[in-house]
Tab-separated table of C-alpha atoms in Angstrom:
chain	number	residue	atom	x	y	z
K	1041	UNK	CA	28.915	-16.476	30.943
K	1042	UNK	CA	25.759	-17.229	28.886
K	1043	UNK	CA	25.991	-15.962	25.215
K	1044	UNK	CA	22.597	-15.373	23.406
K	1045	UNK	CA	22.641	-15.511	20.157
K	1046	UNK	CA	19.731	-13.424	17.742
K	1047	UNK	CA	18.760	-13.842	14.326
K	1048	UNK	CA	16.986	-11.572	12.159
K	1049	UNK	CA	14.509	-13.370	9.718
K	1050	UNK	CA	13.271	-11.268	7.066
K	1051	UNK	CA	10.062	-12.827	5.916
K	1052	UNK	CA	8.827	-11.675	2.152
K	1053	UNK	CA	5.048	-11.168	2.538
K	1054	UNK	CA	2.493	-11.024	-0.353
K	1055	UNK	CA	4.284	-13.629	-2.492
K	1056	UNK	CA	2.097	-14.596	-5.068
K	1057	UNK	CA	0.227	-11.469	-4.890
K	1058	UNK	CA	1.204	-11.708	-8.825
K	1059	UNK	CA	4.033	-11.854	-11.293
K	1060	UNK	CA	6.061	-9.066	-10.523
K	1061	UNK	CA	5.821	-9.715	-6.730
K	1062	UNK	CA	6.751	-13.210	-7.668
K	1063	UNK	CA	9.325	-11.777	-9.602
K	1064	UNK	CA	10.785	-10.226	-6.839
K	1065	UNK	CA	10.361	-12.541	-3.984
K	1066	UNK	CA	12.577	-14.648	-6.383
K	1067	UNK	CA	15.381	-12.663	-7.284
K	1068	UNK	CA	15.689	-11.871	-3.820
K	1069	UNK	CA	15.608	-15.641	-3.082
K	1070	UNK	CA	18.244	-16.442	-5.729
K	1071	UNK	CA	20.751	-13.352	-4.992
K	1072	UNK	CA	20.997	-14.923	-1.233
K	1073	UNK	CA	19.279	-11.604	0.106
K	1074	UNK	CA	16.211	-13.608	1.393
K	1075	UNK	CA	15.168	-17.511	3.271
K	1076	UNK	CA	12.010	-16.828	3.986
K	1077	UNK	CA	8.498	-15.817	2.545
K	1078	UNK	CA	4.859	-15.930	2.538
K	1079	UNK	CA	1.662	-16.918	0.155
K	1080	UNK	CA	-0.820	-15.399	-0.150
K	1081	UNK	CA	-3.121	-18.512	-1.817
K	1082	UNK	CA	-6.263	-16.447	-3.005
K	1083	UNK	CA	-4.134	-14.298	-5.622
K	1084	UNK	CA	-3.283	-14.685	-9.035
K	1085	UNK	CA	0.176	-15.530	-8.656
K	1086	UNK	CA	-0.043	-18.218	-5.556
K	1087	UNK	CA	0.138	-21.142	-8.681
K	1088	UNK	CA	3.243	-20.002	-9.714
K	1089	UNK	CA	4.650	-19.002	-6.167
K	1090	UNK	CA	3.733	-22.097	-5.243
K	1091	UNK	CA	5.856	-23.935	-7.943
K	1092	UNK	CA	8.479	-22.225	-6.724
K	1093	UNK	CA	8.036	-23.050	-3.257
K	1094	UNK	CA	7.983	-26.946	-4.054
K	1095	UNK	CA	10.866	-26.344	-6.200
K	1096	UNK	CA	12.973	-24.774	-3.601
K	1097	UNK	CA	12.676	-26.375	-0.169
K	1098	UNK	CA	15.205	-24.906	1.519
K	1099	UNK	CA	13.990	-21.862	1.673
K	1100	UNK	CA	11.409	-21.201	4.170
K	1101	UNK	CA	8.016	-20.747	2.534
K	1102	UNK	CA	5.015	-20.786	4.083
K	1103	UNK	CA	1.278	-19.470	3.554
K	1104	UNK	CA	0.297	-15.782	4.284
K	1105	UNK	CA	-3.449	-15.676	5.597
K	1106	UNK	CA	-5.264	-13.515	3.350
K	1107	UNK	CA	-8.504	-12.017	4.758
K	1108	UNK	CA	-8.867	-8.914	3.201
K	1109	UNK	CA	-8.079	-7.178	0.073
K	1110	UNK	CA	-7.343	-3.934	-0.225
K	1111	UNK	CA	-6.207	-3.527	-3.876
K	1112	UNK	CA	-9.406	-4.530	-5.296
K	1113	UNK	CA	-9.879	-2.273	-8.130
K	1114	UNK	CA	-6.519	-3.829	-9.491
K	1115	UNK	CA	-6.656	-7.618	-8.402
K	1116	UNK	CA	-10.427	-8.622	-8.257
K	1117	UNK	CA	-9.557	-11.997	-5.643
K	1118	UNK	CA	-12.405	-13.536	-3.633
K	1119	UNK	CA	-12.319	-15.836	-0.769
K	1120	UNK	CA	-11.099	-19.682	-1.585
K	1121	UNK	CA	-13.792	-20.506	1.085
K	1122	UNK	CA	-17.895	-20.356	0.787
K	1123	UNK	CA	-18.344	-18.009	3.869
K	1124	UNK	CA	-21.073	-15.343	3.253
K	1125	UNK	CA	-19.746	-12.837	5.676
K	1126	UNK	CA	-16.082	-12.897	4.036
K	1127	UNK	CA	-17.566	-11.751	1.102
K	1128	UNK	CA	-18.760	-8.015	0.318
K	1129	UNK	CA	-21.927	-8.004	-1.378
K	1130	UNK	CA	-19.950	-8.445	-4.853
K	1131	UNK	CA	-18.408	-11.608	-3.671
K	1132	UNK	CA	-15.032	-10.360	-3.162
K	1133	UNK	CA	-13.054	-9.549	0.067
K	1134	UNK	CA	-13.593	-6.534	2.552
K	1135	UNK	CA	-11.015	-3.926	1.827
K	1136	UNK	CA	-9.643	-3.224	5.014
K	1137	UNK	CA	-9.305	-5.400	8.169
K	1138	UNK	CA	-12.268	-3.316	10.193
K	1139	UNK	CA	-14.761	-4.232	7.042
K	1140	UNK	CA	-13.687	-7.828	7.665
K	1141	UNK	CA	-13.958	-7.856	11.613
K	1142	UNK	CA	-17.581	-5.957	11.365
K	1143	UNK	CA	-19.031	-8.925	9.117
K	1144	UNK	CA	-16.982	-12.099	9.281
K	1145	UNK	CA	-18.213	-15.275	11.656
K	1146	UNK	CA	-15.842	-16.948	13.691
K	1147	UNK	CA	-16.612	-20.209	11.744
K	1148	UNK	CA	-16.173	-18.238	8.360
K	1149	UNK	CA	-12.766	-16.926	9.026
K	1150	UNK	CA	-11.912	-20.280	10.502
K	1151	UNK	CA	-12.882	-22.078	7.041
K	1152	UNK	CA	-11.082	-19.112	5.175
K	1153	UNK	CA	-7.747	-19.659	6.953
K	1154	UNK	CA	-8.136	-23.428	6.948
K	1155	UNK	CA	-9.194	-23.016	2.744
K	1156	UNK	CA	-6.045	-21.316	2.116
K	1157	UNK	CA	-3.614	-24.037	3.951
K	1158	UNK	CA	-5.270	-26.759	2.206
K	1159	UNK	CA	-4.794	-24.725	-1.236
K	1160	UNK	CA	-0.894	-24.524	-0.767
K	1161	UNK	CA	-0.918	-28.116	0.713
K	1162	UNK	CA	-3.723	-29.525	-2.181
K	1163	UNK	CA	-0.826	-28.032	-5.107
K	1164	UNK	CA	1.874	-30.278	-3.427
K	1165	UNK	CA	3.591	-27.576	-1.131
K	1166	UNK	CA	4.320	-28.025	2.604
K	1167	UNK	CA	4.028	-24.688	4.487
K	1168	UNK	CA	6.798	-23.957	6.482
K	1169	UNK	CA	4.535	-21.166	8.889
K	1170	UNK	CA	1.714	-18.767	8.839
K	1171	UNK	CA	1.173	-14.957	8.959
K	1172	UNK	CA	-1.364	-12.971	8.296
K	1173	UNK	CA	-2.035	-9.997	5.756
K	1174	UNK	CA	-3.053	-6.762	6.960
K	1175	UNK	CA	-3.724	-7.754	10.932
């Protein structure tokens, strides 16, 4: 008889989106309802998520690949990277995923995603694995 066994992981996305996501992806982390999360570098909070993350390494934490940004009126993040067509003509990210694949280069979102790795890895934290936000 074979038995297969399945896990559910239960990934936190948008950590360090800013404080009171932080907020939560922590308690959640320190009540033993979650092992596993995301970053999402070009926000406000990613510094302190990231403290966290190097703080705690058993929990897997690893980077959330942010392309687009959809709550711009409320958190004003660009692009870590220089890539022209990543950028709406205000310098900050498309809003929605079909803004971002009607402008961006291969090569840009190639240097985005790369730009945001490094970030996490740059502040001392070691990724655990990737998603992406939005698609």
């Amino acid at each position: 008889m074979i038995i297969i066994s399945k896990y559910l992981i239960i990934n936190a996305d948008d950590f360090g989106l800013c404080h009171s996501a932080n907020e939560a992806c922590i308690d959640l982390f320190e009540s033993g309802h979650l092992l596993s999360s995301t970053i999402m570098a070009p926000c406000p909070g990613a510094d302190e998520a990231i403290e966290f993350a190097k703080t705690h390494p058993q929990y897997a934490i690893g980077v959330h690949l942010t392309h687009t940004n959809e709550w711009m009126d409320k958190f004003p993040w660009g692009p870590l990277s220089d890539g022209k067509s990543i950028r709406t003509p205000e310098g900050r990210m498309w809003p929605e995923s079909e803004d971002f694949e009607a402008h961006c280069t291969y090569d840009d979102a190639c240097a985005e995603t790369l730009a945001q790795i490094e970030y996490c890895e740059n502040k001392g934290m070691k990724p655990s694995h990737v998603d992406s936000h939005m698609g």
